[in-house]
Tab-separated table of C-alpha atoms in Angstrom:
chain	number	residue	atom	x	y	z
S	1328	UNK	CA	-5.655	-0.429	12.028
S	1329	UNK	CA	-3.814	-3.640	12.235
S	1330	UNK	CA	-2.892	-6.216	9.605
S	1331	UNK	CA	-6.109	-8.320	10.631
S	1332	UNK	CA	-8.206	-5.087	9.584
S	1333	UNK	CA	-6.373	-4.415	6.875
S	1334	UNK	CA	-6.873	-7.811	5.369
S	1335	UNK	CA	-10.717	-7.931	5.758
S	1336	UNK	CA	-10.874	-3.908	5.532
S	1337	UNK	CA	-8.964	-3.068	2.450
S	1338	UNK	CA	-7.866	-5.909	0.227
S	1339	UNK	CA	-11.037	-7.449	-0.432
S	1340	UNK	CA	-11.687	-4.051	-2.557
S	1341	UNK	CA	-8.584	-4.642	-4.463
S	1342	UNK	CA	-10.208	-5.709	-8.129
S	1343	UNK	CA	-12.504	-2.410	-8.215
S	1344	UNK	CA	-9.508	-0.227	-7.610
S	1345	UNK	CA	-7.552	-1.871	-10.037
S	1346	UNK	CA	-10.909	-1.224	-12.792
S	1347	UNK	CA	-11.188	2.218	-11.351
S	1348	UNK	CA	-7.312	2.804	-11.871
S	1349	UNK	CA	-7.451	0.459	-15.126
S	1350	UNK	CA	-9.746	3.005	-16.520
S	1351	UNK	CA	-8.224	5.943	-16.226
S	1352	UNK	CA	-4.853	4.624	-17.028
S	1353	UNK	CA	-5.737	1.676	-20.001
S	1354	UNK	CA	-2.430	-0.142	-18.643
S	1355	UNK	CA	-3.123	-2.983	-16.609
S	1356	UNK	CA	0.564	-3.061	-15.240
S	1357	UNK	CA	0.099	0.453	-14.172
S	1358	UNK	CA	-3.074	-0.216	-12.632
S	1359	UNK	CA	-1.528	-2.352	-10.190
S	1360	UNK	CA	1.205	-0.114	-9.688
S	1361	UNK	CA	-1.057	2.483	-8.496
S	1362	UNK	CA	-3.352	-0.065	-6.572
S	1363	UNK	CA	0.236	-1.323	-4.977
S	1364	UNK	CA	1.067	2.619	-4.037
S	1365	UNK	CA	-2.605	2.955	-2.625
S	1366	UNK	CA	-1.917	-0.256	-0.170
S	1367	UNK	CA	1.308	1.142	0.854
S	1368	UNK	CA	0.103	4.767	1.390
S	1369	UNK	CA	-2.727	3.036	3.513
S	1370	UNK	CA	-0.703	0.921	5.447
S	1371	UNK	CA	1.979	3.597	6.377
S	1372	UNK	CA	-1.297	6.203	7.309
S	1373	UNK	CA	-3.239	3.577	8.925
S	1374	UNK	CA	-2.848	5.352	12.382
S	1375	UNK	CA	-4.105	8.367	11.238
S	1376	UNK	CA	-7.555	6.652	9.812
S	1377	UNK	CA	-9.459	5.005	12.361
S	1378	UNK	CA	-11.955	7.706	11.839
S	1379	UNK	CA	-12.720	6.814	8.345
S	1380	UNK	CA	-16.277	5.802	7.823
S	1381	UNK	CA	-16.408	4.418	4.388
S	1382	UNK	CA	-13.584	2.398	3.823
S	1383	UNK	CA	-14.281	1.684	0.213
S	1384	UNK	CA	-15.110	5.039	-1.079
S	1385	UNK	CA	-11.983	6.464	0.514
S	1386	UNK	CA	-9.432	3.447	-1.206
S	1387	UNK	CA	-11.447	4.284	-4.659
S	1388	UNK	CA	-10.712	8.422	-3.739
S	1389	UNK	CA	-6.771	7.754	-3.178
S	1390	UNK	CA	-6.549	5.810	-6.468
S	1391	UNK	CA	-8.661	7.910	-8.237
S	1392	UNK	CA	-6.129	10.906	-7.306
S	1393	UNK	CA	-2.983	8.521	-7.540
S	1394	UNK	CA	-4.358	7.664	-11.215
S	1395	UNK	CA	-4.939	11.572	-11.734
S	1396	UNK	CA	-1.638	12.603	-10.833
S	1397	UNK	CA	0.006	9.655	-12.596
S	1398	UNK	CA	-1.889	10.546	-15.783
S	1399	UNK	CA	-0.542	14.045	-15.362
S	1400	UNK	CA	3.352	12.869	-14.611
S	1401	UNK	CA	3.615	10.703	-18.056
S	1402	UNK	CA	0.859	13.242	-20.098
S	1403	UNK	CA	-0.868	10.829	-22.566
S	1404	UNK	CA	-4.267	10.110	-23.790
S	1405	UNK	CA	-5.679	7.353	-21.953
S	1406	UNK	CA	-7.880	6.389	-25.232
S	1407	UNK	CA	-4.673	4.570	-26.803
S	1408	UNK	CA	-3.506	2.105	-24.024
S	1409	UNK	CA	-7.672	1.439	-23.438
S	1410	UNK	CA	-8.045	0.177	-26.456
S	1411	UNK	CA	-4.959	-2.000	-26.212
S	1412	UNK	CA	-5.729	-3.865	-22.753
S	1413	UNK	CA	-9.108	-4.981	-23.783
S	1414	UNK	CA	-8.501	-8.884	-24.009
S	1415	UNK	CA	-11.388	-10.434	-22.557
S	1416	UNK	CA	-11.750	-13.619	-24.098
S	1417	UNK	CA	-15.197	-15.173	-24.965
S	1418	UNK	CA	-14.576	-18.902	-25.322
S	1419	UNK	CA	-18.214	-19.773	-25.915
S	1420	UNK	CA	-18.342	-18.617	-29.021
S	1421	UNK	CA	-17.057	-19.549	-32.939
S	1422	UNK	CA	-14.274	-17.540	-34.002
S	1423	UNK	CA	-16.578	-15.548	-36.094
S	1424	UNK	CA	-18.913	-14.744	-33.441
S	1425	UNK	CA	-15.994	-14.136	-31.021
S	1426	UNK	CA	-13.864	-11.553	-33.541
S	1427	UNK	CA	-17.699	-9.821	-33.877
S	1428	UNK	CA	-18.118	-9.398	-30.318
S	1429	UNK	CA	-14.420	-8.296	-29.653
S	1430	UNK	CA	-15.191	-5.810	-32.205
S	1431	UNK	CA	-17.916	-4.970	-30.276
S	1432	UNK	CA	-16.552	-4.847	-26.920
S	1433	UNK	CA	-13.495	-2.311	-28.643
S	1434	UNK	CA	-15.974	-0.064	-29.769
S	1435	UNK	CA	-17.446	0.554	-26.236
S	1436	UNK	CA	-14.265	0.364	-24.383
S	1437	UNK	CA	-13.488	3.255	-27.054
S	1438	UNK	CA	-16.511	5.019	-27.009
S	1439	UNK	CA	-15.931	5.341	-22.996
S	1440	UNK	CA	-12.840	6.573	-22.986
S	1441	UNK	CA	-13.327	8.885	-25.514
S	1442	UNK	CA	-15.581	10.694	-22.588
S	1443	UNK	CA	-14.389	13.559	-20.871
S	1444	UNK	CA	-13.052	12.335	-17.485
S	1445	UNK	CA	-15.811	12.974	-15.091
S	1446	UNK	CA	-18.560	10.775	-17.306
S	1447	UNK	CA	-16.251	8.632	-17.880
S	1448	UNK	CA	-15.631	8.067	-14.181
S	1449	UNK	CA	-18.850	7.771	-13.284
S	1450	UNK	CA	-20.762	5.812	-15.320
S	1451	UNK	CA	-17.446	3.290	-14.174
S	1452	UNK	CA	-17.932	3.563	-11.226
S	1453	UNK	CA	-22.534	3.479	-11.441
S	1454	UNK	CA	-22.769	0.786	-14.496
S	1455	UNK	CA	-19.484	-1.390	-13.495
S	1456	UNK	CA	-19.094	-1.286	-10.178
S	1457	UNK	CA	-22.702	-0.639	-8.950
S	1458	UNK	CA	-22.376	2.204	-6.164
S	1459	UNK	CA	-24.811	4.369	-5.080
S	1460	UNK	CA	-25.070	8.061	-6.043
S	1461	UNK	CA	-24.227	9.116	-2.776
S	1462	UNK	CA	-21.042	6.744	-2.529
S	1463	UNK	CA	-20.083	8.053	-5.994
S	1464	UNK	CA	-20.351	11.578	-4.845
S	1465	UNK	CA	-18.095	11.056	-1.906
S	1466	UNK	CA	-15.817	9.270	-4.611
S	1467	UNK	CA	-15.756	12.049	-6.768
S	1468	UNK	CA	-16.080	14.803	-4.826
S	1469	UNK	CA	-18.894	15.900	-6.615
S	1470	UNK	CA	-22.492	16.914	-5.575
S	1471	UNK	CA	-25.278	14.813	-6.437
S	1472	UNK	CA	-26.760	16.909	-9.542
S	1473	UNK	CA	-23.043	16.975	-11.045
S	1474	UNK	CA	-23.341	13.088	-11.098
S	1475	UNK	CA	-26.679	12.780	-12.479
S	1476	UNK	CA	-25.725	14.910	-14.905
S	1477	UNK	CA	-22.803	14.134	-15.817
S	1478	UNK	CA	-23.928	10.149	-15.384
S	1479	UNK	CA	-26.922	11.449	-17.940
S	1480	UNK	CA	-24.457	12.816	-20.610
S	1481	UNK	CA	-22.458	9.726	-20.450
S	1482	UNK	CA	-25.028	7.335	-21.494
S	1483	UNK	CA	-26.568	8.729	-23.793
S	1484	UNK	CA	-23.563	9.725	-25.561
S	1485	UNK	CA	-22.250	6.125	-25.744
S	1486	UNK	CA	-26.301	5.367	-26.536
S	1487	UNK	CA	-26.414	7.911	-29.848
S	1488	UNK	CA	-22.619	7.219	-30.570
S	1489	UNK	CA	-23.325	3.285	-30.839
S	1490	UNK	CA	-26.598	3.882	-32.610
S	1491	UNK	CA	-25.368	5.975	-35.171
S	1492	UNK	CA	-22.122	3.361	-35.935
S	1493	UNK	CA	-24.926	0.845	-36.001
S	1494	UNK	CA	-27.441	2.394	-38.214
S	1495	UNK	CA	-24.702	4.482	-40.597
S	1496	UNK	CA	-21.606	2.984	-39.982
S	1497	UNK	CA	-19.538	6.109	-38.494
T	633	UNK	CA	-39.819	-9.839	-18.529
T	634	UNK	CA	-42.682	-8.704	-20.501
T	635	UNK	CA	-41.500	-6.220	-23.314
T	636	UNK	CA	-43.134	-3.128	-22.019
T	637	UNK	CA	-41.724	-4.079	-18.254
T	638	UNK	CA	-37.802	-4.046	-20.301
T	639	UNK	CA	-39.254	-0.741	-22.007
T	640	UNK	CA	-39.973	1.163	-19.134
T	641	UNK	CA	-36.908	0.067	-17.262
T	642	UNK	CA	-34.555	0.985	-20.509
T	643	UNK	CA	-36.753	4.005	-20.344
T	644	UNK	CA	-35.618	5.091	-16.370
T	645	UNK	CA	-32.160	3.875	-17.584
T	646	UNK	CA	-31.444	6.297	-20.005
T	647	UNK	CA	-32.750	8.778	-17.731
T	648	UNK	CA	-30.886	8.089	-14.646
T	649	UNK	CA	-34.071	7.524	-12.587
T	650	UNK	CA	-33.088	3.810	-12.153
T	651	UNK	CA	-32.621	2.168	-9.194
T	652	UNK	CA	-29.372	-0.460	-8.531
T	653	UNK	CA	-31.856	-2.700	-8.227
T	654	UNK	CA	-33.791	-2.108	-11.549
T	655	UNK	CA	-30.202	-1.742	-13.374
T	656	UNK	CA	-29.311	-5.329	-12.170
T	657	UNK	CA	-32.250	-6.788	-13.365
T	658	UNK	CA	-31.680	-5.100	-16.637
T	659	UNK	CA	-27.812	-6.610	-16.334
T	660	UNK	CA	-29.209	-9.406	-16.201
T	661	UNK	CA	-31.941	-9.790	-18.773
T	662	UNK	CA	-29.547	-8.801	-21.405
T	663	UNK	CA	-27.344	-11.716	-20.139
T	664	UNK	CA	-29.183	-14.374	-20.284
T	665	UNK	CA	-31.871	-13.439	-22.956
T	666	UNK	CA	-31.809	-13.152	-26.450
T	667	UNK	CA	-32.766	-9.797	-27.870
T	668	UNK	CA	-34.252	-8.052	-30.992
T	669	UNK	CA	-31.795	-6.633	-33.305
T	670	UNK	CA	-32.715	-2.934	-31.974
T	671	UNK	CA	-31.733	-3.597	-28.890
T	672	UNK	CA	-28.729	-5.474	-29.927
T	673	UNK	CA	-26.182	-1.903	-28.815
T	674	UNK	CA	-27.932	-1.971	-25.212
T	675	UNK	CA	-27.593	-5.411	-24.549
T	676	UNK	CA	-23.831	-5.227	-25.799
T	677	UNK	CA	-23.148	-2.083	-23.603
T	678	UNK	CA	-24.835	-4.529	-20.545
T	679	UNK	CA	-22.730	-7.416	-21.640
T	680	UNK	CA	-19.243	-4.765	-22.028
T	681	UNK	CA	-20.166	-3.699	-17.997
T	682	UNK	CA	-20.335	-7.077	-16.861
T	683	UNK	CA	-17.250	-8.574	-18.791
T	684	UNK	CA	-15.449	-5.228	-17.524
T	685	UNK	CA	-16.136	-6.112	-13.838
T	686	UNK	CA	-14.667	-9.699	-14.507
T	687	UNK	CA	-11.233	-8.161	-15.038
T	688	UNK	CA	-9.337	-8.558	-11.561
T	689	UNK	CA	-6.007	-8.122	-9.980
T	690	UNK	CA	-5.666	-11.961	-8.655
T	691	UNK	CA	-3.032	-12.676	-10.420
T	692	UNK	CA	-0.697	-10.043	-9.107
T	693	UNK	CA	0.692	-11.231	-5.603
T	694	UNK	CA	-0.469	-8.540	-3.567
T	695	UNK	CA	-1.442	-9.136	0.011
T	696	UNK	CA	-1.145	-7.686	3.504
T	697	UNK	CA	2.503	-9.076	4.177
T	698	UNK	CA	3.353	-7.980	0.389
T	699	UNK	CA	2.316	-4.150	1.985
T	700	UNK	CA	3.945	-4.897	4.916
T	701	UNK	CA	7.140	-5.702	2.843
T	702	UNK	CA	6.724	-2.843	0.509
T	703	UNK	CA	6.171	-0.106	2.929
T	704	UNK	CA	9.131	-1.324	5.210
T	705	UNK	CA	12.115	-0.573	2.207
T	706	UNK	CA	11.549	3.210	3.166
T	707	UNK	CA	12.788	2.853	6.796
T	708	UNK	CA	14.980	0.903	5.974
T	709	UNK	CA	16.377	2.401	3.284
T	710	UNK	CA	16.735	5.603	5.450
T	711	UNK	CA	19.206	3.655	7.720
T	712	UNK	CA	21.288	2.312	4.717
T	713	UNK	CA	21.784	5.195	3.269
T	714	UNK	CA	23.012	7.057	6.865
T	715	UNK	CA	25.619	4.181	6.863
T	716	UNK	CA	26.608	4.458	3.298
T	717	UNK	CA	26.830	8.177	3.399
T	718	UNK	CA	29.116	7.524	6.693
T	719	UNK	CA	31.060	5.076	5.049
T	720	UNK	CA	31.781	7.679	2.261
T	721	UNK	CA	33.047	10.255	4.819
T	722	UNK	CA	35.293	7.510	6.602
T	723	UNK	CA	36.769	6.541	3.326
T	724	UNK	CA	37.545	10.665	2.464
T	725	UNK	CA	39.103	11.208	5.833
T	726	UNK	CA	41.214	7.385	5.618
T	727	UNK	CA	42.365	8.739	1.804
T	728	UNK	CA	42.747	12.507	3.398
T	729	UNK	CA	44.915	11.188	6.371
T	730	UNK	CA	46.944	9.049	4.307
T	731	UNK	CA	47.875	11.710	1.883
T	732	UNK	CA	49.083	13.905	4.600
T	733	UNK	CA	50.922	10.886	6.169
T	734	UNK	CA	52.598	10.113	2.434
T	735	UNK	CA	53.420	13.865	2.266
T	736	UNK	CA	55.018	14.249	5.247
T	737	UNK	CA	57.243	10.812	5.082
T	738	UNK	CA	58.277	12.218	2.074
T	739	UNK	CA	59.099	15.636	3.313
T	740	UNK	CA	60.771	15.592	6.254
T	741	UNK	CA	61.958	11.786	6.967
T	742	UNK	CA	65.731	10.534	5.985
T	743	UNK	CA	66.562	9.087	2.558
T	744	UNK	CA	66.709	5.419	2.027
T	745	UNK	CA	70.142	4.069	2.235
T	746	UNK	CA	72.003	4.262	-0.913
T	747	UNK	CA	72.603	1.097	-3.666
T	748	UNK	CA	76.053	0.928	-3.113
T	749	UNK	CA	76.530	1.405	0.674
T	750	UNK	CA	74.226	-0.543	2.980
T	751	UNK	CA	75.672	1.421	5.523
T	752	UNK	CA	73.031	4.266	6.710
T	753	UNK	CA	74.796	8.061	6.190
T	754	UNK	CA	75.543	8.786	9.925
T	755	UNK	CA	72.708	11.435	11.020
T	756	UNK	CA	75.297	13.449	13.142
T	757	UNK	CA	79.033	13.564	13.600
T	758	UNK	CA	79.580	15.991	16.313
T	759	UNK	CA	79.931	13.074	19.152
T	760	UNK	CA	82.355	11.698	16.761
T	761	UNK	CA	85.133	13.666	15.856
T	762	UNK	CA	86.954	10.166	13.931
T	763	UNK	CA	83.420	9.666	11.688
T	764	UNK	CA	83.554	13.501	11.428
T	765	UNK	CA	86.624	14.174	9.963
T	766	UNK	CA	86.169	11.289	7.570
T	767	UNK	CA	82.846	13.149	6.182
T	768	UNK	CA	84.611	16.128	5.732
T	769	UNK	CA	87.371	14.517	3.979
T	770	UNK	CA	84.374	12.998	1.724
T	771	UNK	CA	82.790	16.066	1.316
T	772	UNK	CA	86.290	17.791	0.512
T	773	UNK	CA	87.330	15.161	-1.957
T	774	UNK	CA	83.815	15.619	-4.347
T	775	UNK	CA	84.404	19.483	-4.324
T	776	UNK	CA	88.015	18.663	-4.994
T	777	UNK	CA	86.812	16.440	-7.901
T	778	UNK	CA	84.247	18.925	-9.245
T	779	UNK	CA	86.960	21.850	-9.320
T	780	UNK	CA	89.135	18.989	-11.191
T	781	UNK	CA	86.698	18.626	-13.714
T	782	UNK	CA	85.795	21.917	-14.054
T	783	UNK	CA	89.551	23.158	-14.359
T	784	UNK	CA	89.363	20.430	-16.830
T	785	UNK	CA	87.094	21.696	-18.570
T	786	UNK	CA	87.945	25.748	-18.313
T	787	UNK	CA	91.502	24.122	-19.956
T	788	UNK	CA	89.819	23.176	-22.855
T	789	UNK	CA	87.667	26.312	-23.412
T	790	UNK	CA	90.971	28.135	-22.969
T	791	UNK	CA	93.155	26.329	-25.560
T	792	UNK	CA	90.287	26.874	-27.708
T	793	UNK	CA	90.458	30.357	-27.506
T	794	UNK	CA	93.870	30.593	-27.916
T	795	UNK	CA	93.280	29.108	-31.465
T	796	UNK	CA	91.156	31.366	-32.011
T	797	UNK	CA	93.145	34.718	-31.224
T	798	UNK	CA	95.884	33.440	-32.903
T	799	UNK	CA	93.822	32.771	-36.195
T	800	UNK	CA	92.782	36.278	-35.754
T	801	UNK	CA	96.350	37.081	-35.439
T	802	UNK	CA	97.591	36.130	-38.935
T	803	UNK	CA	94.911	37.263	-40.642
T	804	UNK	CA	95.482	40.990	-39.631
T	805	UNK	CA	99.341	40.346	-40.756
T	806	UNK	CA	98.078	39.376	-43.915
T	807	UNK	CA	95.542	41.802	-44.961
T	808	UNK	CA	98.829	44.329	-43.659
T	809	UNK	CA	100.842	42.735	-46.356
T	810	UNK	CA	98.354	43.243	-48.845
């Protein structure tokens, strides 16, 4: 692989592995810090993966394991930091409408990463990002009924969690 | 979209069967529709997916040549290190080889000349019997001096003494008498 293919290849998939790495982490500075280390490990491997089929899958697999181990090296909840980097801005809308919807938006972001890891992974990767099952089993390493599942669980957990904050205000 | 059409596709939603497709138009509905206050969560959790997916990394300046640049420092920081770890065992050799050199000018080479004579003291006096008589005579003459002062000194120890046995004296000749 040469610059050229890196450039078209790799870098266009740059803002999905900084969500992917953004969600396990909840820092955006880490985020790119592990979607810098993925570029570099790519580049300095890039003889070694010509045979590489899907390019994207693979990238999102390296920072998915790069996040992992990152997680593991500084051992904290990624629920804190989430909740933190949320600060989409909604410009549309009166202040009161606006501080509503943050609220909102916070409650999701928290309800998600209060999943255990593997939901929370993939219904990222299926509901954000859009992949196919088969793309997010090669992701994840998991089989196809292991993502259904665990895709399954994840839903309708954030489903009956938002319904029941709703309805009795927990 | 009819109401039992969004039904039906909530419905295959919640129970994975969905396709991309079908979960794109329902991304979409909840965008740009208003909804009934029941389905107010779902078309939040629609709207939180797409607002996540807005959050990129353009900002950071991170292309190709950035890479490039970043994955370089290793090699090169492989060679900098070989020279600065050489550099380290030049310098402890240099400082090694000039304490031996210090050590042995200190040793074994000659005295500096003396303050008062800027004459050097000859280094041999056997070709010259003239220079060598003259440094025995020196040497002579400061033993000579030291026994002077010595004698001097044993003079003074001696009269002492003498005071001392005589004191000795006339006290036994008077605790005779008594």
């Amino acid at each position: 692989m040469n610059l050229e293919s890196f450039q078209s290849r790799i870098l266009p998939s740059k803002n999905k592995l900084f969500r992917f790495a953004l969600r396990f982490l909840g820092s955006e500075e880490e985020a790119k810090d592990v979607v810098q280390e993925v570029f570099i490990r790519i580049w300095n491997t890039r003889e070694q993966m010509e045979n590489v089929q899907n390019w994207e899958a693979w990238c999102m697999r390296i920072t998915r394991n790069l996040s992992l181990d990152r997680i593991r090296s500084m051992t904290r909840k990624q629920t804190q930091p989430i909740e933190e980097s949320f600060d989409i801005q909604h410009e549309d809308l009166t202040p009161h409408e606006s501080t509503e919807a943050d609220e909102s938006m916070n409650r999701i972001n928290q309800l998600i990463a209060a999943l255990p890891a593997k939901q929370r992974q993939i219904i990222h990767l299926r509901d954000v990002e859009g992949y196919s099952y088969n793309e997010i089993c090669e992701i994840t390493e998991l089989d196809m009924n292991q993502v259904k599942v665990n895709l399954f669980r994840a839903r309708n957990a954030v489903r009956e969690k938002l319904t029941k904050i709703n309805a009795y205000g927990l | 979209m009819d109401s039992k059409r969004l039904e039906e596709l909530l419905q295959k939603y919640w129970n994975c069967e969905s396709s991309l497709e079908e979960e794109e138009e329902l991304r979409i509905y909840f965008q740009t529709h208003e909804v009934p206050e029941a389905l107010k969560d779902t078309a939040d959790l629609f709207r939180y997916f797409g607002d996540f997916k807005e959050k990129n990394i353009d900002h950071v300046p991170l292309d190709a040549a950035a890479i490039n640049k970043a994955a370089k420092p290793k090699a090169a920081g492989k060679v900098r290190s070989l020279v600065y770890n050489t550099m380290r065992i030049a310098a402890g050799v240099a400082a090694l080889v000039a304490a031996i050199w210090f050590v042995h000018h200190e040793l074994y080479e000659p005295p500096a000349p003396t303050v008062a004579g800027t004459e050097k003291e000859p280094e041999d006096t056997f070709d010259d019997p003239k220079i060598a008589f003259e440094e025995t005579k020196k040497a002579l003459m400061m033993i000579s001096k030291g026994f002077g002062k010595a004698e001097k000194q044993a003079r003074n120890i001696n009269l002492f003494n003498e005071a001392k046995e005589e004191i000795q004296e006339q006290d036994a000749q008077s605790s005779k008498k008594l």
